């Protein structure tokens, strides 16, 4: 048997409105911020979440670090390494998030690679997410077929959205399949790239974004990878429901003055 | 074949394609086409012609007399060290470069540890006039300097990987990142039976020439194509898979895979994956992996750059778990001693990787008369510095 967890069949979290869904129903131009848990200091995870909510972020993606993040560029690689060197683990992250919902109301997703999840145990992972009030996950190296066969039931039982990535090279048929499998949003990569590349919206990117817009997907879409400031954010928002900033934010908080740095970074997005 | 990949890309519990969406189109294109392309008669003709005229195959199966006397069994060395560029790696790169051409790719990337795969890739890129970028850990660039020079001379760009342990694992990460950023025109020539499906199967098919020839040569030399034992070292596991391939289904042939114990399996400086590892996902497949309880990959150690890897290919994980293969390990010192022994008994300086397989002969007990094939995966030219320092020569 390949499975180290059992398969569960359950309907989508009965009755509870997922915070992600609610956000997209109520708001346009959604700003989601990615940061690495336990960076710059192990104890910063919750502080950053609180500061971000206070300064206007609409949604959070908290990265749980992995030793071999192949989809990430140098900045997020370095933050992951520092966090791990300082002792961050998935177990510690869930302890840190124990009181998340006492101070943070916006949707929170966990983002990371599949191996730490496998070692934690998929069921334990989903359960821990639900217990602390995490709304969804992004696991870039978890294949769609595996998700469908072995994870989906567990995710749905715990009312967790699983977010898939698509790139300009993703075939239409596959996009529809992803749209059918997920219930949070679709993570639209501006190009096939590792994190931290700058967004260059040329003709081909525009054609691709419009193509996706015209597909009339059931899920909202967020543009990610390469969004770094107000200008690129606004541009992305003209093609999607919002955008995700990662690398630029991780850079901005490097020196540890969390509240000050978060405030400074978020100022540009204030109306 | 009982131990072959199934239609979902798995070997028992292991395999699959755990890749970010950015790599999906490439890997899927490969998955849909690799068997069709490889099975094509023109491809086969060109592949085998190059193996013969360019690589120098078949590689000899050499009955090592003094070794045989010493160990009390018939010890055959499969001489992959005599291939052009000095190791088995070229069997795979010749196959993959032809495949990349069929897929219309213009740019080739690869990772390398010992530099043998990097050299073999740079070589076929020169041969076919394709752009070539090789990722290599900083530590390996230092300890395998002659191969770095060869790659440069062959026209490849060698990019240092400076993250993690700065060895093979990190070079592989960088190559995957390159592929993510260059999804259309680039083919990634993975150098071992690792990575997402179909790589482990594809590389095994290209390396299977080793056991295909061995069978014929054994028949000629011993009257039977069936040996009692075959041995090979395992980094990712490609020379071992090539050596095992046509013997896998014959359960009378004992398969022995030799991992690098480094400074000892319990020293904290080791690359003995099956001994130290647990099931997990790295570089696109589910296999056995050296990792912490939190699922972070543990940095391996081996004196041999080509074995300095925290995982093994999924098919090896399957052979290990089912008990079909016996997975053992050899320390840095044992391998270097075996390298010197081979040099002095047989006049062959083996790669330190291959010396791991040779070293295990010392630990085996023979009744006498058994036929034993050791895959001599590569020559030791690249390792002279290490040998010279260790033996104070
Ligand atoms: C001579 C030689 N043998 C063995 C290996 C290990 O690779 P694999 O386990 O894929 O055969 C290498 C890798 O660089 C090598 O150069």
PDB file of C-alpha atoms in Angstrom, chain A:
ATOM      1  CA  UNK A   1       0.000   0.000   0.000  1.00  0.00           C
ATOM      2  CA  UNK A   2       1.275   3.367  -0.976  1.00  0.00           C
ATOM      3  CA  UNK A   3      -0.932   5.245   1.462  1.00  0.00           C
ATOM      4  CA  UNK A   4       0.283   6.197   4.861  1.00  0.00           C
ATOM      5  CA  UNK A   5      -3.080   7.772   5.561  1.00  0.00           C
ATOM      6  CA  UNK A   6      -6.570   6.567   4.947  1.00  0.00           C
ATOM      7  CA  UNK A   7      -8.899   7.943   2.381  1.00  0.00           C
ATOM      8  CA  UNK A   8     -11.889   9.833   3.651  1.00  0.00           C
ATOM      9  CA  UNK A   9     -14.986  10.723   1.743  1.00  0.00           C
ATOM     10  CA  UNK A  10     -16.813  13.711   3.115  1.00  0.00           C
ATOM     11  CA  UNK A  11     -18.816  16.579   1.691  1.00  0.00           C
ATOM     12  CA  UNK A  12     -17.305  20.026   1.593  1.00  0.00           C
ATOM     13  CA  UNK A  13     -17.275  21.414   5.165  1.00  0.00           C
ATOM     14  CA  UNK A  14     -20.931  21.506   5.875  1.00  0.00           C
ATOM     15  CA  UNK A  15     -22.382  24.843   6.884  1.00  0.00           C
ATOM     16  CA  UNK A  16     -19.137  26.670   7.555  1.00  0.00           C
ATOM     17  CA  UNK A  17     -18.394  29.450   5.127  1.00  0.00           C
ATOM     18  CA  UNK A  18     -14.753  29.269   4.152  1.00  0.00           C
ATOM     19  CA  UNK A  19     -13.094  32.658   4.785  1.00  0.00           C
ATOM     20  CA  UNK A  20     -11.469  32.590   1.335  1.00  0.00           C
ATOM     21  CA  UNK A  21     -14.793  32.218  -0.417  1.00  0.00           C
ATOM     22  CA  UNK A  22     -16.280  35.013   1.594  1.00  0.00           C
ATOM     23  CA  UNK A  23     -13.399  37.365   0.823  1.00  0.00           C
ATOM     24  CA  UNK A  24     -13.768  36.899  -2.915  1.00  0.00           C
ATOM     25  CA  UNK A  25     -17.505  37.450  -2.713  1.00  0.00           C
ATOM     26  CA  UNK A  26     -17.064  40.718  -0.872  1.00  0.00           C
ATOM     27  CA  UNK A  27     -13.998  42.317  -2.351  1.00  0.00           C
ATOM     28  CA  UNK A  28     -12.145  43.138  -5.541  1.00  0.00           C
ATOM     29  CA  UNK A  29      -8.418  43.776  -6.020  1.00  0.00           C
ATOM     30  CA  UNK A  30      -7.406  41.454  -3.249  1.00  0.00           C
ATOM     31  CA  UNK A  31      -3.914  41.844  -1.874  1.00  0.00           C
ATOM     32  CA  UNK A  32      -2.405  38.656  -0.534  1.00  0.00           C
ATOM     33  CA  UNK A  33       0.990  38.603   1.131  1.00  0.00           C
ATOM     34  CA  UNK A  34       3.341  35.616   1.343  1.00  0.00           C
ATOM     35  CA  UNK A  35       5.935  35.327   4.049  1.00  0.00           C
ATOM     36  CA  UNK A  36       8.072  32.536   5.451  1.00  0.00           C
ATOM     37  CA  UNK A  37       7.151  31.271   8.908  1.00  0.00           C
ATOM     38  CA  UNK A  38       9.872  31.769  11.482  1.00  0.00           C
ATOM     39  CA  UNK A  39      11.656  34.458   9.503  1.00  0.00           C
ATOM     40  CA  UNK A  40      13.501  36.684  10.252  1.00  0.00           C
ATOM     41  CA  UNK A  41      13.099  35.313  13.781  1.00  0.00           C
ATOM     42  CA  UNK A  42      11.373  32.148  14.930  1.00  0.00           C
ATOM     43  CA  UNK A  43       8.906  34.092  17.045  1.00  0.00           C
ATOM     44  CA  UNK A  44       7.805  36.464  14.278  1.00  0.00           C
ATOM     45  CA  UNK A  45       5.167  34.307  12.591  1.00  0.00           C
ATOM     46  CA  UNK A  46       2.115  35.679  14.392  1.00  0.00           C
ATOM     47  CA  UNK A  47       3.475  39.196  14.781  1.00  0.00           C
ATOM     48  CA  UNK A  48       3.777  39.495  11.026  1.00  0.00           C
ATOM     49  CA  UNK A  49       0.253  38.197  10.484  1.00  0.00           C
ATOM     50  CA  UNK A  50      -1.163  40.726  12.937  1.00  0.00           C
ATOM     51  CA  UNK A  51       0.826  43.609  11.492  1.00  0.00           C
ATOM     52  CA  UNK A  52      -0.238  42.690   7.950  1.00  0.00           C
ATOM     53  CA  UNK A  53      -3.902  42.539   8.824  1.00  0.00           C
ATOM     54  CA  UNK A  54      -3.652  45.869  10.629  1.00  0.00           C
ATOM     55  CA  UNK A  55      -2.040  47.548   7.654  1.00  0.00           C
ATOM     56  CA  UNK A  56      -4.579  46.331   5.142  1.00  0.00           C
ATOM     57  CA  UNK A  57      -3.589  42.946   3.711  1.00  0.00           C
ATOM     58  CA  UNK A  58      -6.616  40.941   2.593  1.00  0.00           C
ATOM     59  CA  UNK A  59      -5.165  37.456   2.790  1.00  0.00           C
ATOM     60  CA  UNK A  60      -2.018  35.712   4.035  1.00  0.00           C
ATOM     61  CA  UNK A  61       0.090  32.875   2.727  1.00  0.00           C
ATOM     62  CA  UNK A  62       2.383  31.566   5.407  1.00  0.00           C
ATOM     63  CA  UNK A  63       5.219  29.504   4.009  1.00  0.00           C
ATOM     64  CA  UNK A  64       6.368  26.487   5.985  1.00  0.00           C
ATOM     65  CA  UNK A  65      10.006  26.136   5.020  1.00  0.00           C
ATOM     66  CA  UNK A  66      11.560  23.185   3.207  1.00  0.00           C
ATOM     67  CA  UNK A  67      15.230  22.406   2.715  1.00  0.00           C
ATOM     68  CA  UNK A  68      14.928  22.024  -1.067  1.00  0.00           C
ATOM     69  CA  UNK A  69      12.446  24.572  -2.404  1.00  0.00           C
ATOM     70  CA  UNK A  70      12.827  24.023  -6.142  1.00  0.00           C
ATOM     71  CA  UNK A  71      10.108  26.465  -7.159  1.00  0.00           C
ATOM     72  CA  UNK A  72      11.703  29.331  -5.239  1.00  0.00           C
ATOM     73  CA  UNK A  73      14.275  31.935  -6.165  1.00  0.00           C
ATOM     74  CA  UNK A  74      17.185  33.061  -3.967  1.00  0.00           C
ATOM     75  CA  UNK A  75      15.259  35.324  -1.559  1.00  0.00           C
ATOM     76  CA  UNK A  76      12.684  32.781  -0.433  1.00  0.00           C
ATOM     77  CA  UNK A  77      15.333  30.054  -0.455  1.00  0.00           C
ATOM     78  CA  UNK A  78      17.412  32.140   1.945  1.00  0.00           C
ATOM     79  CA  UNK A  79      14.468  32.939   4.223  1.00  0.00           C
ATOM     80  CA  UNK A  80      13.554  29.237   4.325  1.00  0.00           C
ATOM     81  CA  UNK A  81      17.079  28.247   5.189  1.00  0.00           C
ATOM     82  CA  UNK A  82      17.397  30.837   7.926  1.00  0.00           C
ATOM     83  CA  UNK A  83      14.059  29.804   9.389  1.00  0.00           C
ATOM     84  CA  UNK A  84      15.034  26.116   9.385  1.00  0.00           C
ATOM     85  CA  UNK A  85      18.476  26.844  10.820  1.00  0.00           C
ATOM     86  CA  UNK A  86      16.739  28.681  13.659  1.00  0.00           C
ATOM     87  CA  UNK A  87      14.682  25.590  14.424  1.00  0.00           C
ATOM     88  CA  UNK A  88      11.389  26.012  12.590  1.00  0.00           C
ATOM     89  CA  UNK A  89       9.338  22.867  12.011  1.00  0.00           C
ATOM     90  CA  UNK A  90       5.792  22.227  10.903  1.00  0.00           C
ATOM     91  CA  UNK A  91       4.974  21.110  14.424  1.00  0.00           C
ATOM     92  CA  UNK A  92       6.317  24.340  15.883  1.00  0.00           C
ATOM     93  CA  UNK A  93       4.395  26.341  13.294  1.00  0.00           C
ATOM     94  CA  UNK A  94       1.096  24.805  14.377  1.00  0.00           C
ATOM     95  CA  UNK A  95       1.963  25.629  17.992  1.00  0.00           C
ATOM     96  CA  UNK A  96       2.655  29.219  16.982  1.00  0.00           C
ATOM     97  CA  UNK A  97      -0.653  29.387  15.158  1.00  0.00           C
ATOM     98  CA  UNK A  98      -2.631  28.000  18.111  1.00  0.00           C
ATOM     99  CA  UNK A  99      -4.160  31.410  18.899  1.00  0.00           C
ATOM    100  CA  UNK A 100      -4.136  32.715  15.331  1.00  0.00           C
ATOM    101  CA  UNK A 101      -7.853  33.326  15.287  1.00  0.00           C
ATOM    102  CA  UNK A 102      -7.787  35.400  18.468  1.00  0.00           C
ATOM    103  CA  UNK A 103      -6.075  38.213  16.613  1.00  0.00           C
ATOM    104  CA  UNK A 104      -6.261  37.527  12.882  1.00  0.00           C
ATOM    105  CA  UNK A 105      -9.550  37.494  10.972  1.00  0.00           C
ATOM    106  CA  UNK A 106      -8.437  37.498   7.311  1.00  0.00           C
ATOM    107  CA  UNK A 107      -8.045  34.222   5.369  1.00  0.00           C
ATOM    108  CA  UNK A 108      -4.815  32.356   5.947  1.00  0.00           C
ATOM    109  CA  UNK A 109      -3.256  29.720   3.707  1.00  0.00           C
ATOM    110  CA  UNK A 110      -0.225  27.577   4.362  1.00  0.00           C
ATOM    111  CA  UNK A 111       2.197  27.200   1.508  1.00  0.00           C
ATOM    112  CA  UNK A 112       4.987  24.664   1.310  1.00  0.00           C
ATOM    113  CA  UNK A 113       6.338  21.510  -0.269  1.00  0.00           C
ATOM    114  CA  UNK A 114       4.824  18.079   0.040  1.00  0.00           C
ATOM    115  CA  UNK A 115       7.534  16.205   1.938  1.00  0.00           C
ATOM    116  CA  UNK A 116       7.080  17.935   5.323  1.00  0.00           C
ATOM    117  CA  UNK A 117       3.325  17.320   4.954  1.00  0.00           C
ATOM    118  CA  UNK A 118       3.915  13.631   4.231  1.00  0.00           C
ATOM    119  CA  UNK A 119       6.118  13.242   7.293  1.00  0.00           C
ATOM    120  CA  UNK A 120       3.622  15.119   9.461  1.00  0.00           C
ATOM    121  CA  UNK A 121       0.909  12.878   8.051  1.00  0.00           C
ATOM    122  CA  UNK A 122      -1.721  14.228   5.704  1.00  0.00           C
ATOM    123  CA  UNK A 123      -4.597  13.638   8.092  1.00  0.00           C
ATOM    124  CA  UNK A 124      -2.748  15.203  10.997  1.00  0.00           C
ATOM    125  CA  UNK A 125      -1.842  18.120   8.796  1.00  0.00           C
ATOM    126  CA  UNK A 126      -5.420  18.783   7.691  1.00  0.00           C
ATOM    127  CA  UNK A 127      -6.661  18.402  11.223  1.00  0.00           C
ATOM    128  CA  UNK A 128      -4.058  20.794  12.598  1.00  0.00           C
ATOM    129  CA  UNK A 129      -4.904  23.343   9.889  1.00  0.00           C
ATOM    130  CA  UNK A 130      -8.578  23.191  10.773  1.00  0.00           C
ATOM    131  CA  UNK A 131      -7.899  23.425  14.500  1.00  0.00           C
ATOM    132  CA  UNK A 132      -5.877  26.622  14.236  1.00  0.00           C
ATOM    133  CA  UNK A 133      -8.165  28.178  11.641  1.00  0.00           C
ATOM    134  CA  UNK A 134      -6.144  27.855   8.454  1.00  0.00           C
ATOM    135  CA  UNK A 135      -8.392  28.120   5.400  1.00  0.00           C
ATOM    136  CA  UNK A 136      -6.368  26.597   2.632  1.00  0.00           C
ATOM    137  CA  UNK A 137      -3.092  25.260   1.336  1.00  0.00           C
ATOM    138  CA  UNK A 138      -0.789  25.678  -1.597  1.00  0.00           C
ATOM    139  CA  UNK A 139       1.522  22.724  -2.134  1.00  0.00           C
ATOM    140  CA  UNK A 140       3.197  23.312  -5.489  1.00  0.00           C
ATOM    141  CA  UNK A 141       4.791  19.891  -5.822  1.00  0.00           C
ATOM    142  CA  UNK A 142       1.702  17.905  -4.905  1.00  0.00           C
ATOM    143  CA  UNK A 143       0.452  16.525  -8.232  1.00  0.00           C
ATOM    144  CA  UNK A 144      -3.165  16.937  -9.165  1.00  0.00           C
ATOM    145  CA  UNK A 145      -3.706  13.191  -9.595  1.00  0.00           C
ATOM    146  CA  UNK A 146      -2.328  12.459  -6.145  1.00  0.00           C
ATOM    147  CA  UNK A 147      -4.445  15.214  -4.633  1.00  0.00           C
ATOM    148  CA  UNK A 148      -7.556  13.929  -6.292  1.00  0.00           C
ATOM    149  CA  UNK A 149      -6.985  10.352  -5.282  1.00  0.00           C
ATOM    150  CA  UNK A 150      -5.559  10.615  -1.793  1.00  0.00           C
ATOM    151  CA  UNK A 151      -5.845  14.122  -0.308  1.00  0.00           C
ATOM    152  CA  UNK A 152      -9.052  15.689  -1.509  1.00  0.00           C
ATOM    153  CA  UNK A 153     -11.353  13.876   0.872  1.00  0.00           C
ATOM    154  CA  UNK A 154      -9.276  14.861   3.843  1.00  0.00           C
ATOM    155  CA  UNK A 155      -8.947  18.490   2.729  1.00  0.00           C
ATOM    156  CA  UNK A 156     -12.662  18.789   2.179  1.00  0.00           C
ATOM    157  CA  UNK A 157     -13.547  17.144   5.448  1.00  0.00           C
ATOM    158  CA  UNK A 158     -11.585  19.883   7.165  1.00  0.00           C
ATOM    159  CA  UNK A 159     -12.988  22.647   4.994  1.00  0.00           C
ATOM    160  CA  UNK A 160      -9.585  23.412   3.497  1.00  0.00           C
ATOM    161  CA  UNK A 161      -9.218  24.870   0.032  1.00  0.00           C
ATOM    162  CA  UNK A 162      -6.391  23.478  -2.031  1.00  0.00           C
ATOM    163  CA  UNK A 163      -5.012  26.005  -4.454  1.00  0.00           C
ATOM    164  CA  UNK A 164      -3.405  24.921  -7.738  1.00  0.00           C
ATOM    165  CA  UNK A 165      -0.989  26.848  -9.891  1.00  0.00           C
ATOM    166  CA  UNK A 166      -1.332  27.410 -13.601  1.00  0.00           C
ATOM    167  CA  UNK A 167       1.187  28.860 -16.033  1.00  0.00           C
ATOM    168  CA  UNK A 168       0.995  30.175 -19.610  1.00  0.00           C
ATOM    169  CA  UNK A 169       1.906  26.618 -20.694  1.00  0.00           C
ATOM    170  CA  UNK A 170      -0.961  24.929 -18.832  1.00  0.00           C
ATOM    171  CA  UNK A 171      -3.354  23.402 -21.350  1.00  0.00           C
ATOM    172  CA  UNK A 172      -6.952  24.570 -21.397  1.00  0.00           C
ATOM    173  CA  UNK A 173      -8.355  21.164 -20.574  1.00  0.00           C
ATOM    174  CA  UNK A 174      -6.117  20.959 -17.526  1.00  0.00           C
ATOM    175  CA  UNK A 175      -7.171  24.412 -16.368  1.00  0.00           C
ATOM    176  CA  UNK A 176     -10.790  23.270 -16.446  1.00  0.00           C
ATOM    177  CA  UNK A 177      -9.855  20.182 -14.483  1.00  0.00           C
ATOM    178  CA  UNK A 178      -8.080  22.304 -11.863  1.00  0.00           C
ATOM    179  CA  UNK A 179     -11.050  24.649 -11.731  1.00  0.00           C
ATOM    180  CA  UNK A 180     -13.255  21.682 -10.964  1.00  0.00           C
ATOM    181  CA  UNK A 181     -10.970  20.332  -8.264  1.00  0.00           C
ATOM    182  CA  UNK A 182     -10.407  23.465  -6.244  1.00  0.00           C
ATOM    183  CA  UNK A 183     -12.725  25.674  -4.293  1.00  0.00           C
ATOM    184  CA  UNK A 184     -10.620  28.634  -3.203  1.00  0.00           C
ATOM    185  CA  UNK A 185      -8.937  30.432  -6.022  1.00  0.00           C
ATOM    186  CA  UNK A 186      -6.596  29.667  -8.893  1.00  0.00           C
ATOM    187  CA  UNK A 187      -3.019  30.816  -8.617  1.00  0.00           C
ATOM    188  CA  UNK A 188      -2.086  32.295 -11.944  1.00  0.00           C
ATOM    189  CA  UNK A 189       1.641  32.475 -12.549  1.00  0.00           C
ATOM    190  CA  UNK A 190       2.516  35.430 -14.718  1.00  0.00           C
ATOM    191  CA  UNK A 191       5.096  33.230 -16.428  1.00  0.00           C
ATOM    192  CA  UNK A 192       6.729  29.882 -15.807  1.00  0.00           C
ATOM    193  CA  UNK A 193       9.284  31.020 -13.267  1.00  0.00           C
ATOM    194  CA  UNK A 194      10.690  30.518  -9.815  1.00  0.00           C
ATOM    195  CA  UNK A 195       9.641  33.094  -7.222  1.00  0.00           C
ATOM    196  CA  UNK A 196      11.256  36.502  -7.249  1.00  0.00           C
ATOM    197  CA  UNK A 197      11.362  37.214 -10.971  1.00  0.00           C
ATOM    198  CA  UNK A 198       9.958  40.585 -12.006  1.00  0.00           C
ATOM    199  CA  UNK A 199       6.607  40.696 -13.715  1.00  0.00           C
ATOM    200  CA  UNK A 200       6.939  41.733 -17.308  1.00  0.00           C
ATOM    201  CA  UNK A 201       3.583  42.084 -18.911  1.00  0.00           C
ATOM    202  CA  UNK A 202       4.250  41.833 -22.608  1.00  0.00           C
ATOM    203  CA  UNK A 203       1.867  40.903 -25.380  1.00  0.00           C
ATOM    204  CA  UNK A 204       2.059  37.194 -24.684  1.00  0.00           C
ATOM    205  CA  UNK A 205       1.335  37.613 -20.974  1.00  0.00           C
ATOM    206  CA  UNK A 206      -1.615  39.824 -21.815  1.00  0.00           C
ATOM    207  CA  UNK A 207      -2.991  37.320 -24.283  1.00  0.00           C
ATOM    208  CA  UNK A 208      -2.614  34.623 -21.654  1.00  0.00           C
ATOM    209  CA  UNK A 209      -4.359  36.619 -18.922  1.00  0.00           C
ATOM    210  CA  UNK A 210      -7.197  37.518 -21.285  1.00  0.00           C
ATOM    211  CA  UNK A 211      -7.474  33.913 -22.381  1.00  0.00           C
ATOM    212  CA  UNK A 212      -7.945  32.881 -18.760  1.00  0.00           C
ATOM    213  CA  UNK A 213     -10.455  35.684 -18.161  1.00  0.00           C
ATOM    214  CA  UNK A 214     -12.457  34.503 -21.132  1.00  0.00           C
ATOM    215  CA  UNK A 215     -12.567  30.930 -19.899  1.00  0.00           C
ATOM    216  CA  UNK A 216     -15.128  31.988 -17.298  1.00  0.00           C
ATOM    217  CA  UNK A 217     -13.791  29.753 -14.581  1.00  0.00           C
ATOM    218  CA  UNK A 218     -15.890  29.103 -11.509  1.00  0.00           C
ATOM    219  CA  UNK A 219     -13.024  30.023  -9.202  1.00  0.00           C
ATOM    220  CA  UNK A 220     -11.548  33.474  -8.831  1.00  0.00           C
ATOM    221  CA  UNK A 221      -7.936  33.942  -9.902  1.00  0.00           C
ATOM    222  CA  UNK A 222      -4.990  35.569  -8.181  1.00  0.00           C
ATOM    223  CA  UNK A 223      -1.841  36.501 -10.061  1.00  0.00           C
ATOM    224  CA  UNK A 224       1.388  35.611  -8.360  1.00  0.00           C
ATOM    225  CA  UNK A 225       5.167  35.425  -8.815  1.00  0.00           C
ATOM    226  CA  UNK A 226       6.790  38.691  -9.824  1.00  0.00           C
ATOM    227  CA  UNK A 227       4.362  41.117  -8.204  1.00  0.00           C
ATOM    228  CA  UNK A 228       6.475  43.483  -6.139  1.00  0.00           C
ATOM    229  CA  UNK A 229       4.826  46.872  -5.701  1.00  0.00           C
ATOM    230  CA  UNK A 230       1.771  49.041  -6.232  1.00  0.00           C
ATOM    231  CA  UNK A 231       2.380  49.363  -9.946  1.00  0.00           C
ATOM    232  CA  UNK A 232       2.703  45.654 -10.688  1.00  0.00           C
ATOM    233  CA  UNK A 233      -0.132  44.938  -8.261  1.00  0.00           C
ATOM    234  CA  UNK A 234      -2.490  47.311 -10.081  1.00  0.00           C
ATOM    235  CA  UNK A 235      -1.541  45.853 -13.402  1.00  0.00           C
ATOM    236  CA  UNK A 236      -2.245  42.325 -12.159  1.00  0.00           C
ATOM    237  CA  UNK A 237      -5.587  43.426 -10.735  1.00  0.00           C
ATOM    238  CA  UNK A 238      -6.747  44.505 -14.165  1.00  0.00           C
ATOM    239  CA  UNK A 239      -6.599  40.837 -15.202  1.00  0.00           C
ATOM    240  CA  UNK A 240      -7.602  38.982 -12.068  1.00  0.00           C
ATOM    241  CA  UNK A 241      -9.328  39.218  -8.705  1.00  0.00           C
ATOM    242  CA  UNK A 242      -6.121  40.249  -7.039  1.00  0.00           C
ATOM    243  CA  UNK A 243      -2.470  39.473  -6.680  1.00  0.00           C
ATOM    244  CA  UNK A 244       0.073  37.914  -4.373  1.00  0.00           C
ATOM    245  CA  UNK A 245       3.299  39.532  -3.215  1.00  0.00           C
ATOM    246  CA  UNK A 246       6.029  37.326  -1.791  1.00  0.00           C
ATOM    247  CA  UNK A 247       9.692  37.981  -2.460  1.00  0.00           C
ATOM    248  CA  UNK A 248       9.441  41.786  -2.254  1.00  0.00           C
ATOM    249  CA  UNK A 249       7.759  41.532   1.142  1.00  0.00           C
ATOM    250  CA  UNK A 250      10.196  38.937   2.482  1.00  0.00           C
ATOM    251  CA  UNK A 251      13.027  41.283   1.501  1.00  0.00           C
ATOM    252  CA  UNK A 252      11.334  44.201   3.215  1.00  0.00           C
ATOM    253  CA  UNK A 253      11.152  42.569   6.646  1.00  0.00           C
ATOM    254  CA  UNK A 254      14.669  41.143   6.717  1.00  0.00           C
ATOM    255  CA  UNK A 255      16.031  43.346   9.508  1.00  0.00           C
ATOM    256  CA  UNK A 256      13.456  42.287  12.094  1.00  0.00           C
ATOM    257  CA  UNK A 257      11.670  45.594  12.772  1.00  0.00           C
ATOM    258  CA  UNK A 258       8.421  43.888  11.950  1.00  0.00           C
ATOM    259  CA  UNK A 259       5.720  46.441  12.720  1.00  0.00           C
ATOM    260  CA  UNK A 260       7.682  49.305  11.217  1.00  0.00           C
ATOM    261  CA  UNK A 261       8.680  47.406   8.078  1.00  0.00           C
ATOM    262  CA  UNK A 262       5.233  45.991   7.462  1.00  0.00           C
ATOM    263  CA  UNK A 263       3.718  49.431   7.815  1.00  0.00           C
ATOM    264  CA  UNK A 264       6.264  50.954   5.478  1.00  0.00           C
ATOM    265  CA  UNK A 265       5.766  48.263   2.865  1.00  0.00           C
ATOM    266  CA  UNK A 266       1.973  48.363   2.993  1.00  0.00           C
ATOM    267  CA  UNK A 267       1.701  52.171   2.828  1.00  0.00           C
ATOM    268  CA  UNK A 268       1.925  52.167  -0.962  1.00  0.00           C
ATOM    269  CA  UNK A 269      -1.282  50.164  -1.231  1.00  0.00           C
ATOM    270  CA  UNK A 270      -3.379  52.541   0.900  1.00  0.00           C
ATOM    271  CA  UNK A 271      -5.967  54.342  -1.176  1.00  0.00           C
TER     272      UNK A 271
END
